[in-house]
Structures are given as C-alpha cells and as structure tokens.
Amino acid sequence: MVYNAHNNRIRIAQILEIRAADGRELYALVAWMLSPDNLPENTICGKSFIEGRQSYHGNQELICSNQGGIVHLARLRSQICVKHLDELGGFRPEPHQWYWRQKFDCFTRELSHIKTVCTCNTPANPEKILIGCSNVECGEWMHYRCLFDDMLTRLGGEEINGKHLQDRIVNGDIRISGNVEQASMPLSDGSTLYGTNFSILDDMGSPAENYFVATLNLVSSPAHWRITYWNGIRIQTDTVPCLCLLCGQAIP
C-alpha cells in the first residue's frame, strides 16, 4: 500500500522493481491496482463502453492495470495480499479479502473480458449469491436477483391484499425494500434458507397488511420459494417452484 500525502489516501500497487538513486534514496517502480470506481469514461469492455463501477464488481475487487508510477520507499505503508480470482472454480473471496480478475490497459482503455452468466448475460458478482441449475443437460448459473424477479413475474396474476402483485409494483403504490442477496439463515427445523427476506410495504398502509416475504430454499428438493404475505384476512404462507431461467425446468 502507498500513502499519498496530497489527498491523505491509500492506494494499492504492485511493486515491479526497486532502485537506488544514491546511497540513501530508494524508489520503487509500481503498477497501480485500480478501484472499479476509477474506470474512465468510454472504457471498452467487449462490445460496450462503460464507466466506473459495474453491478458485477465486488466491494473488495480491484483491477490490475499497466498504469505505472515511481514511488519513494518512504511512502510504502505495508504489504497486503491481492489474490487472483479463478473463474474456473478455484479461489473464492473471503470477507475483507482483496482480489482481482480483470486487467485494464490505460493506453487503449480496454478492460479484459470476464465470463457472463444467466439470461441477462452479465458477469457474476463474486460477493453475491449465484445459483446453479443441477439438471444434467443444463448446468448453467443464474443471479439470485434474476431468479427473484422471475418469481415475482410468475406471481403477477396473484392477488395479495386485494390487488394483483405485479400491478401494485408497476403502479408504484408499493416498494421493495431490503437487500436481495445476503448470507444464509438457519430455521427452527434445522434447514437453511438462502437469501434474505423482502418486505413490500405500502406507503399508506400498516406493515402487517402489506407484508410480503420471499425466501429461496435450496435445502429441500426441488428448490422452491417460500412466500409469506397478508391475504386480506391473515398471514398466509405458500411455496412457489424455483425454475431455471435457461432450461425452464425446476431446479432439483
């Protein structure tokens, strides 16, 4: 890590070479690791132009670059480990672990390609949940959020608290709050539900009357969503199959 006295910030760089200007002054030739936030305008990524952080960039993700610099050794603060994420199934990031998987060419403004998944054709965020279809003829991976949105679409004709769910979302009289992808949580029966509860709240109504919770259960076979909502009279719980977005079959 390199300390920048001008803006009181810490930057991360790879040391390529160390040389002595004289008997006492030592300098390092470095290649800067970039934050995705610093990707410039019109960065070329495949057939698209992007700028800044994308949805598939994790909080601890850095980008390897050929942007060089010369730094006095007195500005070096400490050594940290930045691991390379192997998309073929090797290293997966631990909490607070810095990692990289893309390279940025500062001369051509090209960002290296990474594998895309799901029907949205977007790379996976390594720090969020990715669900795999275990059907032998499929085996594709999907974003948790895309599966959630598909479940909401298939519930579009269902009436919740006297109005169709999808109509209430489109008309804007309800809002989705909470984080879609979080850690798993244990249940009282010993099974585990992967994901986080979603609450759909009416701005004018009481929370109970507009209550909606959806959680993905990957322990039981086949995988399914467990939804809990206010049906106008009481809190009701139903199950909705979790279908693969690519092959259309239930995920075993």
Coordinates of C-alpha atoms in Angstrom, one line a residue, residues 101-239:
R101 CA -9.9 -10.7 -12.1
Q102 CA -9.8 -8.1 -14.8
K103 CA -6.9 -6.1 -16.5
F104 CA -7.2 -2.5 -17.7
D105 CA -4.9 -1.2 -20.5
C106 CA -4.6 2.6 -19.8
F107 CA -3.3 3.2 -23.3
T108 CA -6.2 1.6 -25.3
R109 CA -8.8 1.9 -22.4
E110 CA -9.6 -1.8 -22.9
L111 CA -10.9 -3.9 -20.0
S112 CA -10.4 -7.6 -20.2
H113 CA -13.4 -9.8 -20.7
I114 CA -14.8 -12.0 -17.9
K115 CA -17.3 -14.8 -18.2
T116 CA -21.0 -13.9 -18.3
V117 CA -23.8 -16.0 -16.8
C118 CA -27.6 -16.1 -16.6
T119 CA -30.2 -14.9 -19.1
C120 CA -29.2 -11.3 -18.5
N121 CA -25.7 -12.1 -19.9
T122 CA -23.9 -10.3 -17.1
P123 CA -20.9 -11.4 -15.1
A124 CA -21.4 -12.7 -11.6
N125 CA -20.5 -10.5 -8.6
P126 CA -18.2 -12.8 -6.5
E127 CA -19.6 -11.4 -3.3
K128 CA -23.2 -12.2 -4.1
I129 CA -25.2 -15.4 -4.4
L130 CA -25.1 -17.4 -7.6
I131 CA -27.5 -20.3 -8.1
G132 CA -26.6 -23.2 -10.4
C133 CA -29.1 -25.4 -12.2
S134 CA -28.3 -29.0 -11.3
N135 CA -30.2 -30.5 -14.2
V136 CA -27.7 -32.7 -16.2
E137 CA -28.5 -31.2 -19.6
C138 CA -28.2 -27.6 -18.3
G139 CA -25.8 -26.8 -15.5
E140 CA -26.0 -23.0 -16.1
W141 CA -25.6 -20.4 -13.4
M142 CA -28.0 -17.6 -12.5
H143 CA -28.1 -14.5 -10.4
Y144 CA -30.2 -14.7 -7.3
R145 CA -31.8 -11.3 -8.2
C146 CA -32.9 -12.6 -11.6
L147 CA -34.5 -15.7 -10.1
F148 CA -36.3 -13.4 -7.6
D149 CA -37.6 -11.2 -10.4
D150 CA -38.8 -14.3 -12.3
M151 CA -40.7 -15.4 -9.3
L152 CA -42.4 -12.0 -8.9
T153 CA -43.3 -12.1 -12.6
R154 CA -44.9 -15.6 -12.3
L155 CA -46.8 -14.3 -9.3
G156 CA -48.1 -11.3 -11.4
G157 CA -51.6 -12.7 -11.5
E158 CA -51.8 -13.5 -7.8
E159 CA -53.9 -11.2 -5.6
I160 CA -52.2 -10.1 -2.4
N161 CA -54.3 -7.9 -0.2
G162 CA -57.0 -7.5 -2.8
K163 CA -54.7 -6.3 -5.7
H164 CA -52.6 -8.1 -8.2
L165 CA -49.0 -8.1 -7.0
Q166 CA -47.4 -7.1 -10.4
D167 CA -49.9 -4.3 -10.8
R168 CA -49.1 -2.9 -7.4
I169 CA -45.4 -2.9 -8.3
V170 CA -45.9 -1.3 -11.7
N171 CA -48.3 1.4 -10.4
G172 CA -45.7 2.3 -7.7
D173 CA -48.0 2.0 -4.7
I174 CA -45.6 -0.5 -3.2
R175 CA -41.9 -0.5 -2.9
I176 CA -39.3 -3.3 -2.4
S177 CA -37.0 -2.7 0.5
G178 CA -34.1 -4.7 1.8
N179 CA -31.1 -6.4 0.3
V180 CA -31.7 -9.2 -2.2
E181 CA -28.6 -11.2 -1.6
Q182 CA -27.3 -11.8 1.9
A183 CA -26.0 -14.7 3.9
S184 CA -28.0 -17.8 4.6
M185 CA -30.1 -18.0 7.7
P186 CA -31.0 -21.1 9.8
L187 CA -34.6 -22.2 10.5
S188 CA -36.0 -23.7 13.7
D189 CA -36.3 -27.1 11.9
G190 CA -32.6 -27.2 11.2
S191 CA -32.8 -26.4 7.5
T192 CA -31.3 -23.3 5.9
L193 CA -32.9 -20.7 3.7
Y194 CA -30.5 -19.0 1.3
G195 CA -31.3 -15.3 0.7
T196 CA -32.9 -12.5 2.6
N197 CA -36.4 -11.6 3.4
F198 CA -38.0 -8.9 1.2
S199 CA -40.7 -6.6 2.5
I200 CA -43.1 -5.0 0.1
L201 CA -44.6 -2.0 2.0
D202 CA -47.5 0.3 1.2
D203 CA -46.7 3.9 1.9
M204 CA -50.1 4.4 3.4
G205 CA -51.0 1.0 4.9
S206 CA -49.8 -0.7 8.1
P207 CA -46.8 -3.0 7.7
A208 CA -48.8 -6.2 8.5
E209 CA -51.5 -5.6 5.8
N210 CA -48.8 -5.1 3.2
Y211 CA -46.4 -7.7 4.4
F212 CA -44.6 -9.8 1.7
V213 CA -41.6 -12.0 2.4
A214 CA -39.9 -14.3 -0.2
T215 CA -37.0 -16.7 0.7
L216 CA -35.3 -19.2 -1.5
N217 CA -34.9 -22.7 0.0
L218 CA -32.2 -24.7 -1.7
V219 CA -32.1 -27.4 1.0
S220 CA -35.3 -29.2 0.1
S221 CA -35.6 -30.8 -3.3
P222 CA -36.8 -29.4 -5.6
A223 CA -35.7 -25.9 -4.8
H224 CA -38.6 -23.5 -4.1
W225 CA -39.5 -20.0 -2.9
R226 CA -41.3 -19.7 0.4
I227 CA -43.6 -16.7 0.3
T228 CA -45.4 -15.2 3.3
Y229 CA -47.9 -12.4 2.8
W230 CA -51.1 -10.8 4.1
N231 CA -54.1 -12.2 2.2
G232 CA -56.5 -9.7 3.4
I233 CA -57.6 -11.7 6.4
R234 CA -54.5 -13.3 7.8
I235 CA -50.8 -14.0 7.2
Q236 CA -50.5 -16.8 4.6
T237 CA -47.5 -18.9 3.6
D238 CA -47.2 -20.6 0.1
T239 CA -44.5 -22.2 -1.9

